[in-house]
PDB file of C-alpha atoms in Angstrom:
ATOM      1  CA  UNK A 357     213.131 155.923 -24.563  1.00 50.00           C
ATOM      2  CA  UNK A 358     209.870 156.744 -22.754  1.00 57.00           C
ATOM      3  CA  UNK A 359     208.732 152.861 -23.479  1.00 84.00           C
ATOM      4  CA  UNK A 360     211.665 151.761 -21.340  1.00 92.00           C
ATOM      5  CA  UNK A 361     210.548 149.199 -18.560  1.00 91.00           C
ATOM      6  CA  UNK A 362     212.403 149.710 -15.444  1.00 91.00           C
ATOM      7  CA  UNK A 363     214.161 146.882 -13.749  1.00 92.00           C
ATOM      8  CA  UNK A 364     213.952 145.677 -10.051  1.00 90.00           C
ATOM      9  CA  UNK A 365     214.769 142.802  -8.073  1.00 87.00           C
ATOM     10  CA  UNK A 366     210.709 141.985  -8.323  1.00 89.00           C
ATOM     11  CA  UNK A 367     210.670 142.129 -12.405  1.00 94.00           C
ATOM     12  CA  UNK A 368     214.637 140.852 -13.590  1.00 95.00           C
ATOM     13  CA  UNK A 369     213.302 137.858 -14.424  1.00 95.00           C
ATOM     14  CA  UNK A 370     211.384 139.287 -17.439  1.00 96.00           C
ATOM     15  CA  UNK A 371     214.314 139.866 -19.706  1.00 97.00           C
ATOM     16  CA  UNK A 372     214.506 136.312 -19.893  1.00 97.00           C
ATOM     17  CA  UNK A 373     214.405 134.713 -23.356  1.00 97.00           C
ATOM     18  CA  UNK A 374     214.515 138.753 -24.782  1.00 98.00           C
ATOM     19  CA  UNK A 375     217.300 140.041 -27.065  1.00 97.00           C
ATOM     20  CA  UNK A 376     220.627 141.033 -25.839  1.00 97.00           C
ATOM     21  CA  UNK A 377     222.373 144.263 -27.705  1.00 97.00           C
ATOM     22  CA  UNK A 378     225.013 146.616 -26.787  1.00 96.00           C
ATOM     23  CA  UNK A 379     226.415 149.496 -27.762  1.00 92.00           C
ATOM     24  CA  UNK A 380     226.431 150.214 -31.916  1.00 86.00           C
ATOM     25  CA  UNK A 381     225.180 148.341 -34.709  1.00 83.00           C
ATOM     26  CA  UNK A 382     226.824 145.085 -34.237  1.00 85.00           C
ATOM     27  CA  UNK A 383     226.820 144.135 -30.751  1.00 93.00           C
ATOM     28  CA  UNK A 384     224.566 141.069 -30.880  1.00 95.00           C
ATOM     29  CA  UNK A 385     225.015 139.188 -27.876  1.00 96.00           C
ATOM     30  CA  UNK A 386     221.742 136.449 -28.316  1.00 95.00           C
ATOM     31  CA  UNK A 387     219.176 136.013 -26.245  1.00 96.00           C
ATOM     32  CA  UNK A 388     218.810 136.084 -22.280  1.00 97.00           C
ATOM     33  CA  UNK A 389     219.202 132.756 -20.569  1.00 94.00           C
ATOM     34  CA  UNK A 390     218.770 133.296 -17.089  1.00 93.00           C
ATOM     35  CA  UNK A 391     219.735 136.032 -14.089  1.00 93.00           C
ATOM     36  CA  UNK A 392     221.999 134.467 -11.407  1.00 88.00           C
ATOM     37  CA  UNK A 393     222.867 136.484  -8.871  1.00 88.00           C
ATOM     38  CA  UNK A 394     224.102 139.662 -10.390  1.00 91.00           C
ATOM     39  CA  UNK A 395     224.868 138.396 -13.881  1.00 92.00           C
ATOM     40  CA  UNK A 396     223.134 138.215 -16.831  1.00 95.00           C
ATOM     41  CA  UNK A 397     223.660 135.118 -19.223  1.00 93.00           C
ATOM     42  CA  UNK A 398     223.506 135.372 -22.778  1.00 95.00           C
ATOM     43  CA  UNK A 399     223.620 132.634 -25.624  1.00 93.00           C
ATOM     44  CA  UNK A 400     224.495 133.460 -28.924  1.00 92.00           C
ATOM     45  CA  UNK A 401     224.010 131.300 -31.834  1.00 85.00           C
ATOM     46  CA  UNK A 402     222.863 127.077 -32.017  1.00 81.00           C
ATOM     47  CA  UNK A 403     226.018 125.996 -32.951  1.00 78.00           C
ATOM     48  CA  UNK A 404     228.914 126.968 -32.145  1.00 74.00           C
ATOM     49  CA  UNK A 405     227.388 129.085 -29.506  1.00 83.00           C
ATOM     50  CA  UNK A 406     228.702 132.486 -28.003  1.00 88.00           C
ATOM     51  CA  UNK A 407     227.978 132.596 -24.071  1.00 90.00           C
ATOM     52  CA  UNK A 408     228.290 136.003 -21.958  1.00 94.00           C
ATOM     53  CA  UNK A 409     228.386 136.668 -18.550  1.00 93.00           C
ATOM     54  CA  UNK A 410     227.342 140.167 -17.955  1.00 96.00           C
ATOM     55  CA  UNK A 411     226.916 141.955 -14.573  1.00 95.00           C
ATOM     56  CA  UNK A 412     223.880 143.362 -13.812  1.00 95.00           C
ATOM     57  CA  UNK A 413     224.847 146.962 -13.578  1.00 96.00           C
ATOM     58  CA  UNK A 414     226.073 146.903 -17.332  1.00 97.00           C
ATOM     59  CA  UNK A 415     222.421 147.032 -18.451  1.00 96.00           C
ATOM     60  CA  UNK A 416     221.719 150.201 -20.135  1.00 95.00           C
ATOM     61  CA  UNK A 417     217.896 149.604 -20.738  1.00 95.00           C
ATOM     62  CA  UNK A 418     215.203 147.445 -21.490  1.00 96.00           C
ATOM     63  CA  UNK A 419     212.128 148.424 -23.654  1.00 96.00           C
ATOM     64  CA  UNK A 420     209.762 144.889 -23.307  1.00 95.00           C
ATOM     65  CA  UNK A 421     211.662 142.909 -26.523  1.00 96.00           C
ATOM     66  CA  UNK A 422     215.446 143.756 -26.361  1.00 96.00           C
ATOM     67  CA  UNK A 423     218.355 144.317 -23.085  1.00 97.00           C
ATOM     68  CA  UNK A 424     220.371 146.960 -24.043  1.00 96.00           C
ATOM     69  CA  UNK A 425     223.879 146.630 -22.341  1.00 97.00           C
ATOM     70  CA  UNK A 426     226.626 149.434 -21.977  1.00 96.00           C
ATOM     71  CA  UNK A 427     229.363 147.492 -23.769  1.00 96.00           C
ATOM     72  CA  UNK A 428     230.454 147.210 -27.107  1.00 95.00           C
ATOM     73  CA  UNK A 429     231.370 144.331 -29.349  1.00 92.00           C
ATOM     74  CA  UNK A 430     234.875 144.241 -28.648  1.00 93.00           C
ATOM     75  CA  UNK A 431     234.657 144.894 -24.614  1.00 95.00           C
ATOM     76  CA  UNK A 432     232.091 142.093 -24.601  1.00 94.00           C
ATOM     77  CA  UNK A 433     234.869 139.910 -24.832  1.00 92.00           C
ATOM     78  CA  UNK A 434     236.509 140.734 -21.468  1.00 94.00           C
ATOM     79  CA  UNK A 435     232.412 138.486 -20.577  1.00 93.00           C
ATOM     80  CA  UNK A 436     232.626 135.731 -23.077  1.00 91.00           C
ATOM     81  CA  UNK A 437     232.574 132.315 -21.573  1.00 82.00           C
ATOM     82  CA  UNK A 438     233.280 128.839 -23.418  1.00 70.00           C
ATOM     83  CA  UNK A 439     231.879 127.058 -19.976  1.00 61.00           C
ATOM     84  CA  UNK A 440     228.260 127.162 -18.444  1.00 56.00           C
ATOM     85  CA  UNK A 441     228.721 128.762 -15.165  1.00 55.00           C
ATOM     86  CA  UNK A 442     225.664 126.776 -12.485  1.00 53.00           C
ATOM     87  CA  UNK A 443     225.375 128.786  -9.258  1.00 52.00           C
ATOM     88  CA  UNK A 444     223.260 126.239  -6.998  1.00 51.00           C
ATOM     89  CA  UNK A 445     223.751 126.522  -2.917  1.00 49.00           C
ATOM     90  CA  UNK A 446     226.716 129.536  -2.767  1.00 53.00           C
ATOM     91  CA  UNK A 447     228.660 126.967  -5.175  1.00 52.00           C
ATOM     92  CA  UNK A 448     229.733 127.081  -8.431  1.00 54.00           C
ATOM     93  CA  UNK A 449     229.469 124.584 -10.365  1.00 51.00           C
ATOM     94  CA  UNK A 450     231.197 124.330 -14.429  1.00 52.00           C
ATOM     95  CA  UNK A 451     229.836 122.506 -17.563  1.00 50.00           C
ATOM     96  CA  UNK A 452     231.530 122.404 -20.711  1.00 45.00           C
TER      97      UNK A 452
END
């Protein structure tokens, strides 16, 4: 635990394209896409991708490679998204 990096509004963006786990052995949620706001997108998978929309404050702890979240498998579905949320000018905007 003592390599954890804290995170700040000045260094978020460095979780970016780093592993996504949560809570127990099979909470694989991807890798990070991109921060908006105070969510944290994950993508899971190539096809048939998995996409989560975490907040912010449900990150545990981040140690330079992976994002530990505090959520497991199962409450990570309450987050699971089949549509690309775009946040652009206080708008949201959805892809499928």
């Amino acid at each position: 635990m003592s390599n954890d990096i804290p995170l700040n509004d000045s260094n978020i963006q460095d979780i970016i394209k780093k592993e996504a786990r949560g809570l127990g052995d099979d909470s694989d949620f991807g890798e990070v896409q991109e921060v908006l706001g105070e969510h944290v997108i994950t993508k899971k998978g190539t096809v048939g991708t998995d996409r989560f929309y975490f907040p912010k404050n449900l990150i545990e702890r981040f140690d330079g490679n992976t994002v530990y979240f505090k959520i497991t498998k199962d409450e990570s579905k309450e987050y699971k998204r089949d549509y690309w949320l775009i946040f652009n000018q206080n708008k949201i905007h959805i892809t499928f």
